[in-house]
Amino acid sequence: MRKIYLFDTTLRDGEQTPGVNLNTQEKVEIALQLERVGIDRIEAGFPASSPGEVISVSAVSRAIKHASIVGLSRCREQDIDAAREALKEAADPTLHLFLATSPIHRKHKLRMEKHQVLETAEAAIRYARRFFDKIEFSPEDGGRTELDFLCEVVAMAVRAGASVVNIPDTVGYLTPMEYGNIFKVVKQTVPGIEKIQLSCHCHDDLGMATANSLAAVLNGADQVEGTFNGIGERAGNTALEEIALALETRQDFFQAKSGLHLIEIARTSRLVSRLTGILVPANKAIVGANAFSHESGIHQDGVLKEETTYEIISPLTIGLKDSKLVLGKLSGRHAFREKLIDLGYNLDEERVNVAFAKFKDLADKKKDVTDVDIRALIEEKLIPVPESYILDTFQVLCGNHSVPTATIRILTAEGSMIEEVAIGNGSVDAIYKAIDRAIGESVELQDYTIQSVTDGKDALGEVTVMLAQNGISVKGRGVSTDILEASARAYVDSINRLIDKRNTNDGAKYESVTLI
Ligand code: KIV
Ligand code: ZN
């Protein structure tokens, strides 16, 4: 059976999703989980793009022991040097060089002739070979590049010493037949192609990223690039969980498999969604909330009689446990701790105490506390930041004939107490205005989303808020059975994250909170 390598770019292309801005700790946490799920190569970032990126790629390089850590670089010596610096502690570093090759990019973006593209890329690969054993080269917009020129570029990369050549469909333009054909022709015509690995990298602009990647695999690609939950620039990248499950479920057809530990998929997807703040659509293949639910009576009847009637994948395969152990008001600390371990959390005593207090508080308001509730409580502050401000109390006066008025009391890290009152267009607006007055930060609310964590009137509400200030944007989260409280907590959390981002030494030592 052929092995298909999985190259994850959640931390690089995925971070290019509008509104996503991960800090170093969040990137390390995701990288650790990517290693647990069995990703072969983790693209940690683009070191030359900012000093913060060098710090986070270095932190990921230190934390990861088995997967290869990849740094992206333009075909410029300064970029390659920045990547060398960022990857110097990686156990298995790979440099990912790219240069656009399509006629549109050559003419309008690079203003280069074909021979200049070839010379620039070759010089960069040869320079990089002095420092890196493993180099991946990507002809950007390869999918829209003239096929004969693309073959020339691939041949140059092979001669110059690349170990992987990736052919990206940068703009998600191609159909599976066209994309597959590129791999077929490259394989058949480029001299020395057997010495390197071929990789595919697709974007989902026309909803064909997974199909295109699988077409590439059928035509000889050794590696698939993508992200978890399919996040990424514009419509996103190939969703790697879809590739892994397609190869697994249809091994008979593809005669190939990935090395992914499928049982870790649900957890990886959840972590990526929580930390990026990008919710997974309910109907998303494999990891959407509805991916394993059966609504129609005929389907339910079939599944009850025999699961395989309507279920081609078992939810257990991706680690969705059907836990029968529901905690409640009378559950003690021991049962709670066991549950945390069962759910895969590795919390220190202090965090267990905080989580247990939150759990008890919830159990007073909600009869059954499910795994999903407990995860929401823990993951409200999965990567905690120093709390410059703490929400102490709030009160809201509202009604369909009154002006919403919020009174808020905030405690500061220095121990002082600030109280403020504000009116607003709605209850949440009034709360946010009162917090703004109390804290005195000038922030822009860019996004606000609310969802219920479970079903029922007593369900926890989860609010995610995106705030921006001077070009920095952050996401904060708040969870409560009261949606106004969840809204207030999310806002204060975002402000704390904003302040932390301004102040941090982003290279801090970091310990994972999730278990193997
Ligand atoms: O989509 C693309 O072309 C890329 C390259 C940098 C590989 O992300
Ligand atoms: Zn891309």
mmCIF file of N, CA, C and O in Angstrom, residues 270 315-316 319-327 335-336 338-344 368-375 454:
data_model
loop_
_atom_site.group_PDB
_atom_site.id
_atom_site.type_symbol
_atom_site.label_atom_id
_atom_site.label_comp_id
_atom_site.label_asym_id
_atom_site.label_seq_id
_atom_site.Cartn_x
_atom_site.Cartn_y
_atom_site.Cartn_z
ATOM 1 N N ARG A 270 -11.538 20.116 16.853
ATOM 2 C CA ARG A 270 -12.104 20.973 17.907
ATOM 3 C C ARG A 270 -11.078 22.000 18.382
ATOM 4 O O ARG A 270 -11.368 23.179 18.559
ATOM 5 N N PRO A 315 -18.579 7.136 13.887
ATOM 6 C CA PRO A 315 -18.066 8.297 14.616
ATOM 7 C C PRO A 315 -16.929 7.915 15.574
ATOM 8 O O PRO A 315 -16.051 8.736 15.870
ATOM 9 N N LEU A 316 -16.931 6.641 15.996
ATOM 10 C CA LEU A 316 -15.860 6.198 16.907
ATOM 11 C C LEU A 316 -14.498 6.265 16.223
ATOM 12 O O LEU A 316 -13.473 6.496 16.848
ATOM 13 N N GLY A 319 -12.789 9.371 16.865
ATOM 14 C CA GLY A 319 -12.616 9.701 18.279
ATOM 15 C C GLY A 319 -13.801 10.388 18.904
ATOM 16 O O GLY A 319 -13.677 11.021 19.956
ATOM 17 N N LEU A 320 -14.978 10.260 18.256
ATOM 18 C CA LEU A 320 -16.176 10.818 18.896
ATOM 19 C C LEU A 320 -16.745 9.744 19.801
ATOM 20 O O LEU A 320 -17.461 8.849 19.350
ATOM 21 N N LYS A 321 -16.394 9.848 21.076
ATOM 22 C CA LYS A 321 -16.827 8.807 22.012
ATOM 23 C C LYS A 321 -18.268 9.031 22.399
ATOM 24 O O LYS A 321 -18.692 10.154 22.601
ATOM 25 N N ASP A 322 -18.983 7.934 22.532
ATOM 26 C CA ASP A 322 -20.362 8.023 22.943
ATOM 27 C C ASP A 322 -20.378 7.843 24.468
ATOM 28 O O ASP A 322 -20.657 6.781 24.974
ATOM 29 N N SER A 323 -20.033 8.914 25.211
ATOM 30 C CA SER A 323 -19.868 8.753 26.647
ATOM 31 C C SER A 323 -21.206 8.699 27.369
ATOM 32 O O SER A 323 -22.046 9.558 27.189
ATOM 33 N N LYS A 324 -21.348 7.663 28.166
ATOM 34 C CA LYS A 324 -22.604 7.526 28.909
ATOM 35 C C LYS A 324 -22.447 8.141 30.305
ATOM 36 O O LYS A 324 -23.397 8.302 31.038
ATOM 37 N N LEU A 325 -21.225 8.457 30.693
ATOM 38 C CA LEU A 325 -20.996 8.954 32.046
ATOM 39 C C LEU A 325 -21.247 10.457 32.091
ATOM 40 O O LEU A 325 -20.413 11.269 31.699
ATOM 41 N N VAL A 326 -22.449 10.807 32.536
ATOM 42 C CA VAL A 326 -22.817 12.221 32.615
ATOM 43 C C VAL A 326 -22.645 12.660 34.055
ATOM 44 O O VAL A 326 -23.054 11.968 34.980
ATOM 45 N N LEU A 327 -22.013 13.786 34.291
ATOM 46 C CA LEU A 327 -21.830 14.248 35.663
ATOM 47 C C LEU A 327 -22.991 15.146 36.060
ATOM 48 O O LEU A 327 -23.671 15.716 35.222
ATOM 49 N N ALA A 335 -14.516 12.072 40.581
ATOM 50 C CA ALA A 335 -15.177 11.738 39.302
ATOM 51 C C ALA A 335 -14.868 12.811 38.256
ATOM 52 O O ALA A 335 -14.634 12.516 37.075
ATOM 53 N N PHE A 336 -14.819 14.061 38.698
ATOM 54 C CA PHE A 336 -14.556 15.159 37.772
ATOM 55 C C PHE A 336 -13.145 15.047 37.196
ATOM 56 O O PHE A 336 -12.918 15.186 36.004
ATOM 57 N N GLU A 338 -11.338 12.326 36.960
ATOM 58 C CA GLU A 338 -11.303 11.179 36.039
ATOM 59 C C GLU A 338 -11.846 11.583 34.662
ATOM 60 O O GLU A 338 -11.319 11.218 33.623
ATOM 61 N N LYS A 339 -12.918 12.360 34.713
ATOM 62 C CA LYS A 339 -13.540 12.801 33.460
ATOM 63 C C LYS A 339 -12.576 13.671 32.663
ATOM 64 O O LYS A 339 -12.441 13.523 31.442
ATOM 65 N N LEU A 340 -11.829 14.535 33.360
ATOM 66 C CA LEU A 340 -10.873 15.394 32.649
ATOM 67 C C LEU A 340 -9.826 14.553 31.938
ATOM 68 O O LEU A 340 -9.475 14.797 30.771
ATOM 69 N N ILE A 341 -9.346 13.528 32.647
ATOM 70 C CA ILE A 341 -8.316 12.669 32.044
ATOM 71 C C ILE A 341 -8.910 11.933 30.843
ATOM 72 O O ILE A 341 -8.320 11.869 29.769
ATOM 73 N N ASP A 342 -10.138 11.431 31.045
ATOM 74 C CA ASP A 342 -10.818 10.717 29.976
ATOM 75 C C ASP A 342 -10.985 11.613 28.732
ATOM 76 O O ASP A 342 -10.866 11.166 27.595
ATOM 77 N N LEU A 343 -11.224 12.881 28.975
ATOM 78 C CA LEU A 343 -11.409 13.807 27.839
ATOM 79 C C LEU A 343 -10.077 14.290 27.273
ATOM 80 O O LEU A 343 -10.043 15.010 26.276
ATOM 81 N N GLY A 344 -8.977 13.935 27.948
ATOM 82 C CA GLY A 344 -7.658 14.253 27.389
ATOM 83 C C GLY A 344 -7.052 15.554 27.880
ATOM 84 O O GLY A 344 -6.198 16.126 27.212
ATOM 85 N N ASP A 368 -27.952 17.709 33.879
ATOM 86 C CA ASP A 368 -26.891 16.807 33.410
ATOM 87 C C ASP A 368 -25.764 17.611 32.792
ATOM 88 O O ASP A 368 -25.993 18.393 31.866
ATOM 89 N N VAL A 369 -24.552 17.409 33.274
ATOM 90 C CA VAL A 369 -23.409 18.102 32.673
ATOM 91 C C VAL A 369 -22.700 17.089 31.772
ATOM 92 O O VAL A 369 -22.173 16.076 32.242
ATOM 93 N N THR A 370 -22.730 17.346 30.467
ATOM 94 C CA THR A 370 -22.200 16.385 29.501
ATOM 95 C C THR A 370 -20.721 16.682 29.198
ATOM 96 O O THR A 370 -20.185 17.717 29.602
ATOM 97 N N ASP A 371 -20.118 15.778 28.432
ATOM 98 C CA ASP A 371 -18.719 15.983 28.013
ATOM 99 C C ASP A 371 -18.564 17.299 27.265
ATOM 100 O O ASP A 371 -17.588 18.013 27.414
ATOM 101 N N VAL A 372 -19.568 17.592 26.429
ATOM 102 C CA VAL A 372 -19.488 18.803 25.611
ATOM 103 C C VAL A 372 -19.484 20.040 26.518
ATOM 104 O O VAL A 372 -18.742 21.001 26.295
ATOM 105 N N ASP A 373 -20.310 19.996 27.601
ATOM 106 C CA ASP A 373 -20.324 21.123 28.544
ATOM 107 C C ASP A 373 -18.954 21.270 29.207
ATOM 108 O O ASP A 373 -18.428 22.380 29.334
ATOM 109 N N ILE A 374 -18.400 20.134 29.631
ATOM 110 C CA ILE A 374 -17.117 20.209 30.356
ATOM 111 C C ILE A 374 -16.028 20.740 29.431
ATOM 112 O O ILE A 374 -15.235 21.603 29.814
ATOM 113 N N ARG A 375 -16.039 20.280 28.201
ATOM 114 C CA ARG A 375 -15.036 20.796 27.246
ATOM 115 C C ARG A 375 -15.191 22.302 27.083
ATOM 116 O O ARG A 375 -14.220 23.038 27.060
ATOM 117 N N THR A 454 -24.934 22.862 23.946
ATOM 118 C CA THR A 454 -25.763 21.647 23.824
ATOM 119 C C THR A 454 -27.203 22.075 23.556
ATOM 120 O O THR A 454 -27.471 23.266 23.463
#
